[in-house]
């Protein structure tokens, strides 16, 4: 029945697309072809870039990664001693059922570590401390080689928690062979995570790696489909970047580091006190985005950061707001803020230092904001000043291109997709670009999803003035973008 509904959904989608195309009279749009030059140019650019990343991802998964893995396994086989595994997991305001599943998976993975394991659990609530110790005591696998340290701390933020726990691990003086896993309290690691990741650290140039992710959301619907689509896109982009040996983020849900690097003083200091100095906003201390701080520290020092497409962790997500749009925008503000706060300083690194493709991909994160917004703006202008039939033509274009692209994405996973994907893809592109443009001029705005922030009315005068300035600069940028589109389209 479910499969039948999926097929029916695709048929209805294609029927609507066909009706839209037939509803546009032949030649009706001939006199606005010049006005749509922006849409065509942007489409060629964006889909050309997507095609490059898709082909790179296919090559990486089919050819480059198997070779890389074979070399890593052979190098590990020649090493007589297995390193120790350190797990650092942070738990804050996570429901009991999720915590039980996460720690059961974590303890099983630690028990399977050939060189033994140490788990440092950073918690705020006493109830979490008791629950974790109880789970540990009742495990049904031998835990003789696993040391558990539960570090209860004040709730001053994840960065403080990570820094304190990293210093605890640093006191044990990890060796070059040891690894350290940073895990969020709502993510389950696979039982073979140590065996699957340690071979890659035989290469002294590798500083960290991250893996594929699956998502579990209790309530089906748009939010669950959107997250699953994002993780499919992530698999493609991470695989593409994996071909260059440097991913664009070390995912905070679960990433693996060389322990002797992640316990260095400068690494810990950056995790705890990362910041940027902005020409207009002044010093911006980072609240969120610890995964971007760890990534930048390794990128700056020239370490490789790999991607393992055949190892999968499980993230258990909850919808932060009652509505889908509110939830998606809330998460986008946090994710894109983390990206853009680090983007500028990463671009300041030389392409010869981090690799030309990596550098260009970081630059494209900024260019993509404006090229994505240019399409719908040009269509609105053409409809308002030239021909209203541009709107149904554009809707048909969106439906057709996103439908085809969803099939391309689906080939990465080797399975089909629900018919919600094409519109969710468009939503993610356009709303995502709008949110990025908003955040780009408000890099000082930060908030954890599980933490409440100050109300705008309570902000001090200086902060409110900065906010007004951000609004003016943002509006000016959008105004110049619109004016440029009008020039290119021949409307002025």
Short mmCIF file of C-alpha atoms in Angstrom, two decimals:
data_model
loop_
_atom_site.label_atom_id
_atom_site.label_comp_id
_atom_site.label_asym_id
_atom_site.label_seq_id
_atom_site.Cartn_x
_atom_site.Cartn_y
_atom_site.Cartn_z
CA UNK A 1 0.00 0.00 0.00
CA UNK A 2 2.83 2.41 0.87
CA UNK A 3 4.61 1.65 -2.41
CA UNK A 4 1.37 2.22 -4.29
CA UNK A 5 0.94 5.62 -2.63
CA UNK A 6 4.50 6.58 -3.60
CA UNK A 7 3.90 5.61 -7.25
CA UNK A 8 0.57 7.46 -7.26
CA UNK A 9 2.27 10.54 -5.83
CA UNK A 10 4.84 10.51 -8.63
CA UNK A 11 2.13 10.10 -11.27
CA UNK A 12 0.11 13.03 -9.90
CA UNK A 13 3.26 15.15 -9.74
CA UNK A 14 4.11 14.44 -13.38
CA UNK A 15 0.49 15.06 -14.41
CA UNK A 16 0.51 18.50 -12.75
CA UNK A 17 3.83 19.27 -14.45
CA UNK A 18 2.38 18.27 -17.82
CA UNK A 19 -0.73 20.43 -17.31
CA UNK A 20 1.42 23.43 -16.46
CA UNK A 21 3.45 23.01 -19.63
CA UNK A 22 0.30 22.60 -21.77
CA UNK A 23 -1.32 25.64 -20.15
CA UNK A 24 1.33 27.98 -21.57
CA UNK A 25 0.43 29.04 -25.15
CA UNK A 26 3.15 28.41 -27.77
CA UNK A 27 5.32 31.48 -28.23
CA UNK A 28 3.82 33.24 -25.21
CA UNK A 29 7.21 33.71 -23.60
CA UNK A 30 9.21 34.64 -26.67
CA UNK A 31 9.26 38.37 -25.82
CA UNK A 32 10.57 37.75 -22.29
CA UNK A 33 13.44 35.46 -23.23
CA UNK A 34 15.96 38.24 -22.60
CA UNK A 35 14.43 38.82 -19.18
CA UNK A 36 15.00 35.19 -18.23
CA UNK A 37 18.69 35.19 -19.08
CA UNK A 38 19.51 35.27 -15.36
CA UNK A 39 17.48 32.11 -14.68
CA UNK A 40 19.25 30.29 -17.51
CA UNK A 41 22.71 31.45 -16.49
CA UNK A 42 22.15 30.61 -12.85
CA UNK A 43 20.70 27.22 -13.82
CA UNK A 44 23.70 26.34 -15.95
CA UNK A 45 26.07 27.40 -13.18
CA UNK A 46 24.32 25.69 -10.25
CA UNK A 47 23.50 22.43 -12.02
CA UNK A 48 26.92 22.34 -13.65
CA UNK A 49 28.48 22.59 -10.18
CA UNK A 50 26.10 19.92 -8.89
CA UNK A 51 27.07 17.64 -11.78
CA UNK A 52 30.77 18.08 -10.96
CA UNK A 53 30.16 17.12 -7.34
CA UNK A 54 27.97 14.18 -8.32
CA UNK A 55 30.59 12.75 -10.67
CA UNK A 56 33.29 13.25 -8.06
CA UNK A 57 31.11 11.50 -5.46
CA UNK A 58 30.47 8.51 -7.74
CA UNK A 59 34.18 8.18 -8.51
CA UNK A 60 35.10 8.46 -4.83
CA UNK A 61 32.62 5.81 -3.69
CA UNK A 62 33.31 3.39 -6.55
CA UNK A 63 37.07 3.77 -7.07
CA UNK A 64 39.02 6.17 -4.84
CA UNK A 65 37.60 5.21 -1.46
CA UNK A 66 37.98 1.41 -1.87
CA UNK A 67 41.63 1.98 -2.79
CA UNK A 68 42.13 4.32 0.16
CA UNK A 69 40.51 1.81 2.50
CA UNK A 70 42.62 -1.08 1.18
CA UNK A 71 45.83 0.90 1.74
CA UNK A 72 44.73 1.85 5.25
CA UNK A 73 43.90 -1.75 6.21
CA UNK A 74 47.23 -2.96 4.85
CA UNK A 75 49.11 -0.29 6.81
CA UNK A 76 47.26 -1.18 10.01
CA UNK A 77 47.99 -4.89 9.56
CA UNK A 78 51.70 -4.03 9.68
CA UNK A 79 51.35 -2.29 13.06
CA UNK A 80 51.85 -4.62 16.04
CA UNK A 81 50.06 -2.45 18.63
CA UNK A 82 46.48 -1.15 18.61
CA UNK A 83 45.81 2.32 19.94
CA UNK A 84 43.44 3.30 22.74
CA UNK A 85 40.02 4.79 21.94
CA UNK A 86 38.67 7.80 23.79
CA UNK A 87 35.00 8.72 23.60
CA UNK A 88 33.82 12.20 24.61
CA UNK A 89 30.05 12.51 24.70
CA UNK A 90 27.98 15.52 25.79
CA UNK A 91 24.42 15.14 27.05
CA UNK A 92 22.08 18.06 27.75
CA UNK A 93 18.28 18.09 27.88
CA UNK A 94 17.89 14.81 26.02
CA UNK A 95 14.99 12.46 26.81
CA UNK A 96 15.62 9.27 28.78
CA UNK A 97 14.77 6.81 25.99
CA UNK A 98 17.23 8.46 23.61
CA UNK A 99 19.94 8.56 26.27
CA UNK A 100 19.50 4.84 26.93
CA UNK A 101 19.86 3.95 23.25
CA UNK A 102 22.84 6.26 22.75
CA UNK A 103 24.81 4.92 25.71
CA UNK A 104 23.99 1.28 25.00
CA UNK A 105 25.44 1.77 21.50
CA UNK A 106 28.41 3.71 22.89
CA UNK A 107 29.29 1.08 25.52
CA UNK A 108 29.08 -1.74 22.96
CA UNK A 109 31.40 0.16 20.62
CA UNK A 110 33.83 0.84 23.48
CA UNK A 111 33.79 -2.81 24.57
CA UNK A 112 34.72 -3.83 21.01
CA UNK A 113 37.78 -1.54 20.92
CA UNK A 114 40.87 -3.79 20.53
CA UNK A 115 43.14 -1.44 22.48
CA UNK A 116 40.67 -0.62 25.25
CA UNK A 117 38.54 2.48 25.64
CA UNK A 118 37.91 5.42 27.95
CA UNK A 119 34.53 7.14 27.94
CA UNK A 120 34.18 10.69 29.27
CA UNK A 121 30.51 11.62 29.59
CA UNK A 122 29.92 15.32 30.14
CA UNK A 123 26.55 15.93 31.82
CA UNK A 124 24.75 18.73 33.62
CA UNK A 125 21.83 16.95 35.32
CA UNK A 126 22.32 14.54 38.21
CA UNK A 127 19.59 12.35 36.73
CA UNK A 128 21.72 11.82 33.62
CA UNK A 129 24.73 10.92 35.76
CA UNK A 130 22.77 8.24 37.59
CA UNK A 131 21.18 6.89 34.42
CA UNK A 132 24.52 6.57 32.60
CA UNK A 133 26.16 4.74 35.50
CA UNK A 134 23.19 2.39 35.74
CA UNK A 135 23.32 1.59 32.01
CA UNK A 136 27.06 0.90 32.34
CA UNK A 137 26.53 -1.42 35.31
CA UNK A 138 23.82 -3.42 33.54
CA UNK A 139 25.55 -3.89 30.17
CA UNK A 140 25.31 -7.41 28.74
CA UNK A 141 28.82 -7.32 27.19
CA UNK A 142 32.18 -7.50 29.03
CA UNK A 143 33.25 -4.00 30.08
CA UNK A 144 36.62 -4.90 31.64
CA UNK A 145 38.58 -2.85 29.13
CA UNK A 146 36.34 0.20 29.36
CA UNK A 147 36.83 3.04 31.82
CA UNK A 148 33.85 5.33 32.42
CA UNK A 149 34.30 8.89 33.68
CA UNK A 150 31.11 10.91 34.22
CA UNK A 151 31.99 14.59 34.43
CA UNK A 152 29.14 16.65 35.89
CA UNK A 153 29.55 20.33 35.08
CA UNK A 154 27.58 23.60 35.32
CA UNK A 155 25.39 24.29 32.30
CA UNK A 156 27.61 27.01 30.82
CA UNK A 157 27.53 25.67 27.27
CA UNK A 158 28.81 22.87 25.08
CA UNK A 159 32.13 24.55 24.34
CA UNK A 160 33.02 24.73 28.03
CA UNK A 161 31.95 21.11 28.44
CA UNK A 162 34.10 19.93 25.54
CA UNK A 163 37.13 21.90 26.71
CA UNK A 164 36.93 20.57 30.25
CA UNK A 165 36.53 16.97 29.11
CA UNK A 166 39.33 17.31 26.55
CA UNK A 167 41.63 18.48 29.33
CA UNK A 168 40.67 15.41 31.37
CA UNK A 169 41.68 13.21 28.44
CA UNK A 170 44.85 15.24 27.83
CA UNK A 171 46.07 14.29 31.32
CA UNK A 172 46.27 10.70 30.13
CA UNK A 173 48.77 11.78 27.43
CA UNK A 174 47.23 10.06 24.38
CA UNK A 175 49.75 8.63 21.93
CA UNK A 176 50.03 9.03 18.18
CA UNK A 177 48.10 5.76 17.66
CA UNK A 178 45.12 6.72 19.86
CA UNK A 179 41.86 8.14 18.52
CA UNK A 180 39.20 10.34 20.07
CA UNK A 181 35.53 10.34 19.13
CA UNK A 182 33.41 13.42 19.76
CA UNK A 183 29.79 12.30 19.99
CA UNK A 184 26.56 14.19 20.60
CA UNK A 185 24.16 12.85 23.20
CA UNK A 186 21.50 12.10 20.57
CA UNK A 187 23.70 10.07 18.19
CA UNK A 188 24.29 6.31 18.16
CA UNK A 189 27.68 5.09 16.96
CA UNK A 190 27.98 1.74 15.13
CA UNK A 191 29.45 -1.10 17.17
CA UNK A 192 32.42 -1.47 14.82
CA UNK A 193 33.26 2.23 14.74
CA UNK A 194 36.78 1.71 16.17
CA UNK A 195 37.71 -1.08 13.76
CA UNK A 196 36.22 0.89 10.86
CA UNK A 197 38.05 4.17 11.53
CA UNK A 198 41.44 3.41 13.12
CA UNK A 199 43.11 2.10 9.92
CA UNK A 200 42.87 5.53 8.29
CA UNK A 201 44.92 7.14 11.05
CA UNK A 202 47.97 5.13 10.07
CA UNK A 203 48.51 7.99 7.60
CA UNK A 204 50.27 10.74 9.62
CA UNK A 205 48.65 13.40 7.41
CA UNK A 206 45.13 12.42 8.55
CA UNK A 207 43.91 14.53 11.46
CA UNK A 208 40.24 13.54 11.58
CA UNK A 209 37.39 11.92 9.71
CA UNK A 210 33.64 11.86 9.67
CA UNK A 211 31.09 9.32 8.44
CA UNK A 212 27.74 8.94 6.75
CA UNK A 213 24.64 9.63 8.84
CA UNK A 214 21.17 8.20 9.04
CA UNK A 215 18.34 9.98 10.81
CA UNK A 216 15.50 8.74 12.96
CA UNK A 217 12.51 11.00 13.60
CA UNK A 218 9.55 9.60 15.48
CA UNK A 219 6.81 11.49 13.65
CA UNK A 220 6.62 10.99 9.87
CA UNK A 221 5.98 14.04 7.75
CA UNK A 222 7.71 16.93 6.02
CA UNK A 223 10.31 17.42 8.75
CA UNK A 224 11.40 13.78 8.57
CA UNK A 225 11.49 13.85 4.75
CA UNK A 226 13.47 17.10 4.78
CA UNK A 227 16.08 15.68 7.12
CA UNK A 228 16.41 12.47 5.09
CA UNK A 229 16.84 14.54 1.92
CA UNK A 230 19.52 16.67 3.59
CA UNK A 231 21.46 13.58 4.63
CA UNK A 232 21.27 12.26 1.06
CA UNK A 233 22.65 15.58 -0.20
CA UNK A 234 25.27 15.37 2.52
CA UNK A 235 26.38 11.92 1.34
CA UNK A 236 26.95 13.29 -2.16
CA UNK A 237 28.78 16.46 -1.12
CA UNK A 238 30.89 14.76 1.55
CA UNK A 239 31.92 12.06 -0.93
CA UNK A 240 32.86 14.72 -3.46
CA UNK A 241 34.97 16.56 -0.89
CA UNK A 242 36.39 13.24 0.30
CA UNK A 243 38.07 12.92 -3.09
CA UNK A 244 40.16 15.96 -2.15
CA UNK A 245 40.91 14.60 1.31
CA UNK A 246 39.32 17.57 3.09
CA UNK A 247 35.65 17.64 3.99
CA UNK A 248 33.98 20.99 4.65
CA UNK A 249 32.90 20.18 8.19
CA UNK A 250 33.66 17.68 10.93
CA UNK A 251 30.10 16.89 11.89
CA UNK A 252 29.40 17.61 15.53
CA UNK A 253 27.07 14.62 15.86
CA UNK A 254 29.99 12.21 15.48
CA UNK A 255 33.52 12.69 14.19
CA UNK A 256 36.81 10.94 14.94
CA UNK A 257 40.14 12.69 15.66
CA UNK A 258 43.73 11.78 16.26
CA UNK A 259 43.74 11.95 20.05
CA UNK A 260 47.17 13.57 20.35
CA UNK A 261 45.97 16.45 18.15
CA UNK A 262 42.58 16.94 19.79
CA UNK A 263 44.18 17.21 23.23
CA UNK A 264 46.71 19.88 22.31
CA UNK A 265 46.43 23.13 24.26
CA UNK A 266 45.73 25.29 21.19
CA UNK A 267 43.06 22.90 19.91
CA UNK A 268 41.24 22.98 23.25
CA UNK A 269 41.62 26.74 23.53
CA UNK A 270 40.03 27.26 20.12
CA UNK A 271 37.15 24.94 20.98
CA UNK A 272 36.43 26.88 24.16
CA UNK A 273 37.17 30.47 23.11
CA UNK A 274 36.83 30.64 19.33
CA UNK A 275 35.91 34.02 17.87
CA UNK A 276 36.24 36.30 14.88
CA UNK A 277 36.88 40.05 14.69
CA UNK A 278 34.30 41.57 12.36
CA UNK A 279 34.79 45.01 10.81
CA UNK A 280 31.26 46.11 11.77
CA UNK A 281 30.15 43.78 14.56
CA UNK A 282 33.41 43.79 16.49
CA UNK A 283 34.50 40.67 18.34
CA UNK A 284 32.06 37.83 17.83
CA UNK A 285 32.56 35.02 20.36
CA UNK A 286 31.33 31.67 19.07
CA UNK A 287 28.57 30.04 21.09
CA UNK A 288 27.65 27.27 18.64
CA UNK A 289 29.70 25.64 15.87
CA UNK A 290 32.34 23.74 17.82
CA UNK A 291 32.55 21.35 14.85
CA UNK A 292 33.61 24.26 12.63
CA UNK A 293 36.27 25.29 15.15
CA UNK A 294 37.82 21.81 15.22
CA UNK A 295 37.64 21.68 11.40
CA UNK A 296 39.35 25.04 10.98
CA UNK A 297 42.14 24.17 13.43
CA UNK A 298 43.05 21.10 11.38
CA UNK A 299 42.51 22.82 8.02
CA UNK A 300 44.82 25.68 9.01
CA UNK A 301 47.57 23.21 9.88
CA UNK A 302 47.26 21.24 6.65
CA UNK A 303 45.82 17.98 8.01
CA UNK A 304 43.61 15.77 5.87
CA UNK A 305 40.03 15.24 6.98
CA UNK A 306 38.50 12.15 5.40
CA UNK A 307 35.00 10.89 4.71
CA UNK A 308 33.90 7.29 5.21
CA UNK A 309 30.75 6.72 3.09
CA UNK A 310 30.32 3.10 4.20
CA UNK A 311 30.25 3.78 7.97
CA UNK A 312 26.99 5.17 9.33
CA UNK A 313 26.04 6.76 12.63
CA UNK A 314 22.41 7.28 13.63
CA UNK A 315 21.07 10.68 14.68
CA UNK A 316 17.81 10.87 16.58
CA UNK A 317 16.28 14.24 15.81
CA UNK A 318 13.27 16.04 17.24
CA UNK A 319 11.34 18.88 15.67
CA UNK A 320 12.26 22.04 17.63
CA UNK A 321 9.09 24.01 16.73
CA UNK A 322 5.46 22.99 16.16
CA UNK A 323 5.51 23.91 12.46
CA UNK A 324 7.78 22.55 9.74
CA UNK A 325 8.86 25.93 8.36
CA UNK A 326 9.62 27.35 11.81
CA UNK A 327 11.62 24.23 12.69
CA UNK A 328 13.59 24.25 9.44
CA UNK A 329 14.41 27.97 9.65
CA UNK A 330 15.46 27.64 13.31
CA UNK A 331 17.94 24.90 12.43
CA UNK A 332 19.14 26.68 9.30
CA UNK A 333 19.98 29.82 11.27
CA UNK A 334 22.22 27.79 13.56
CA UNK A 335 23.81 25.64 10.84
CA UNK A 336 24.45 28.45 8.37
CA UNK A 337 25.63 30.81 11.07
CA UNK A 338 28.27 28.27 12.07
CA UNK A 339 29.32 27.92 8.43
CA UNK A 340 29.50 31.62 7.61
CA UNK A 341 31.32 32.62 10.80
CA UNK A 342 34.18 30.32 9.79
CA UNK A 343 33.88 30.75 6.02
CA UNK A 344 35.76 34.05 5.77
CA UNK A 345 38.87 32.99 7.64
CA UNK A 346 38.97 29.67 5.75
CA UNK A 347 38.93 31.61 2.47
CA UNK A 348 41.90 33.63 3.73
CA UNK A 349 43.99 30.44 3.62
CA UNK A 350 45.92 29.87 0.41
CA UNK A 351 44.50 27.46 -2.20
CA UNK A 352 47.96 25.87 -2.33
CA UNK A 353 47.67 25.20 1.41
CA UNK A 354 44.23 23.60 1.52
CA UNK A 355 43.75 22.51 -2.10
CA UNK A 356 42.19 24.48 -4.95
CA UNK A 357 38.95 22.47 -5.05
CA UNK A 358 38.47 22.81 -1.30
CA UNK A 359 39.13 26.55 -1.47
CA UNK A 360 36.75 27.01 -4.39
CA UNK A 361 34.04 24.99 -2.61
CA UNK A 362 34.32 27.28 0.40
CA UNK A 363 34.04 30.30 -1.89
CA UNK A 364 30.99 28.77 -3.57
CA UNK A 365 29.24 28.64 -0.19
CA UNK A 366 29.11 32.44 -0.37
CA UNK A 367 28.54 32.81 -4.10
CA UNK A 368 25.68 30.31 -3.90
CA UNK A 369 23.69 32.63 -1.65
CA UNK A 370 23.32 35.25 -4.36
CA UNK A 371 23.14 33.02 -7.43
CA UNK A 372 20.31 31.03 -5.82
CA UNK A 373 18.33 34.16 -4.92
CA UNK A 374 18.90 35.67 -8.37
CA UNK A 375 16.62 33.12 -10.08
CA UNK A 376 13.33 33.79 -8.28
CA UNK A 377 14.00 37.55 -8.15
CA UNK A 378 14.43 37.68 -11.94
CA UNK A 379 11.20 35.71 -12.42
CA UNK A 380 9.24 38.03 -10.13
CA UNK A 381 10.57 41.06 -12.00
CA UNK A 382 9.74 39.54 -15.40
CA UNK A 383 6.22 38.64 -14.26
CA UNK A 384 5.62 42.09 -12.79
CA UNK A 385 6.94 44.15 -15.69
CA UNK A 386 6.68 41.97 -18.80
CA UNK A 387 4.58 38.77 -18.79
CA UNK A 388 2.67 37.10 -15.90
CA UNK A 389 2.83 33.73 -17.69
CA UNK A 390 6.45 33.60 -16.59
CA UNK A 391 5.20 32.35 -13.21
CA UNK A 392 3.62 29.04 -14.36
CA UNK A 393 6.57 28.51 -16.70
CA UNK A 394 8.98 28.95 -13.81
CA UNK A 395 6.95 26.61 -11.59
CA UNK A 396 7.09 23.98 -14.36
CA UNK A 397 10.87 24.54 -14.66
CA UNK A 398 11.31 24.11 -10.92
CA UNK A 399 9.18 20.97 -10.83
CA UNK A 400 11.01 19.38 -13.76
CA UNK A 401 14.59 20.22 -12.75
CA UNK A 402 14.15 19.32 -9.08
CA UNK A 403 12.42 16.07 -9.97
CA UNK A 404 15.32 15.04 -12.23
CA UNK A 405 17.86 16.12 -9.63
CA UNK A 406 16.10 14.09 -6.93
CA UNK A 407 16.52 10.97 -9.09
CA UNK A 408 20.20 11.82 -9.43
CA UNK A 409 20.48 12.18 -5.66
CA UNK A 410 18.53 8.96 -5.13
CA UNK A 411 21.15 7.05 -7.12
CA UNK A 412 23.68 7.93 -4.39
CA UNK A 413 21.63 5.85 -1.94
CA UNK A 414 20.43 3.32 -4.49
CA UNK A 415 16.76 3.74 -3.69
CA UNK A 416 13.74 5.87 -4.62
CA UNK A 417 12.30 8.92 -2.90
CA UNK A 418 8.92 10.27 -1.73
CA UNK A 419 7.32 12.87 -3.97
CA UNK A 420 7.81 15.51 -1.28
CA UNK A 421 11.53 15.62 -2.12
CA UNK A 422 11.45 17.93 -5.20
CA UNK A 423 9.56 20.70 -3.40
CA UNK A 424 11.59 20.20 -0.22
CA UNK A 425 14.73 20.48 -2.34
CA UNK A 426 13.50 23.80 -3.76
CA UNK A 427 12.49 24.95 -0.28
CA UNK A 428 15.93 24.12 1.05
CA UNK A 429 17.61 25.98 -1.80
CA UNK A 430 15.56 29.20 -1.78
CA UNK A 431 14.71 29.50 1.91
CA UNK A 432 18.21 28.29 2.74
CA UNK A 433 19.74 31.03 0.57
CA UNK A 434 17.45 33.64 2.15
CA UNK A 435 18.45 32.48 5.64
CA UNK A 436 22.14 32.55 4.68
CA UNK A 437 21.79 36.11 3.40
CA UNK A 438 20.08 37.04 6.68
CA UNK A 439 22.75 35.39 8.82
CA UNK A 440 25.64 36.76 6.73
CA UNK A 441 24.90 40.25 8.04
CA UNK A 442 24.09 39.08 11.58
CA UNK A 443 26.98 36.82 12.51
CA UNK A 444 26.65 37.90 16.13
CA UNK A 445 23.20 36.24 16.44
CA UNK A 446 23.57 32.74 17.91
CA UNK A 447 21.34 30.35 19.78
CA UNK A 448 21.39 26.65 20.61
CA UNK A 449 18.19 24.82 19.65
CA UNK A 450 17.74 23.54 23.22
CA UNK A 451 18.57 26.87 24.85
CA UNK A 452 16.43 29.96 25.11
CA UNK A 453 18.05 33.23 24.21
CA UNK A 454 17.36 36.80 25.29
CA UNK A 455 14.34 38.57 23.90
CA UNK A 456 15.06 41.35 21.41
CA UNK A 457 13.45 44.00 23.65
CA UNK A 458 15.94 43.21 26.41
CA UNK A 459 19.02 43.70 24.26
CA UNK A 460 21.22 46.63 25.25
CA UNK A 461 21.18 49.76 23.11
CA UNK A 462 24.50 48.98 21.40
CA UNK A 463 23.23 45.54 20.34
CA UNK A 464 20.01 47.05 18.99
CA UNK A 465 21.95 49.64 17.00
CA UNK A 466 24.08 46.85 15.51
CA UNK A 467 20.84 45.09 14.60
CA UNK A 468 19.51 48.17 12.81
CA UNK A 469 22.82 48.48 10.99
CA UNK A 470 22.63 44.83 9.95
CA UNK A 471 19.14 45.36 8.54
CA UNK A 472 20.29 48.37 6.51
CA UNK A 473 23.35 46.61 5.06
CA UNK A 474 21.28 43.51 4.27
CA UNK A 475 18.62 45.57 2.50
CA UNK A 476 21.31 47.44 0.55
CA UNK A 477 22.87 44.15 -0.62
CA UNK A 478 19.51 42.79 -1.78
CA UNK A 479 18.80 46.10 -3.51
CA UNK A 480 22.06 45.97 -5.46
CA UNK A 481 21.38 42.33 -6.36
CA UNK A 482 17.94 43.26 -7.71
CA UNK A 483 19.34 46.22 -9.63
CA UNK A 484 22.04 44.03 -11.18
CA UNK A 485 19.41 41.49 -12.27
CA UNK A 486 17.35 44.25 -13.86
CA UNK A 487 20.41 45.42 -15.81
CA UNK A 488 21.25 41.93 -17.02
CA UNK A 489 17.61 41.27 -17.95
CA UNK A 490 17.28 44.48 -19.90
CA UNK A 491 14.52 45.83 -17.66
CA UNK A 492 16.41 49.12 -17.11
#
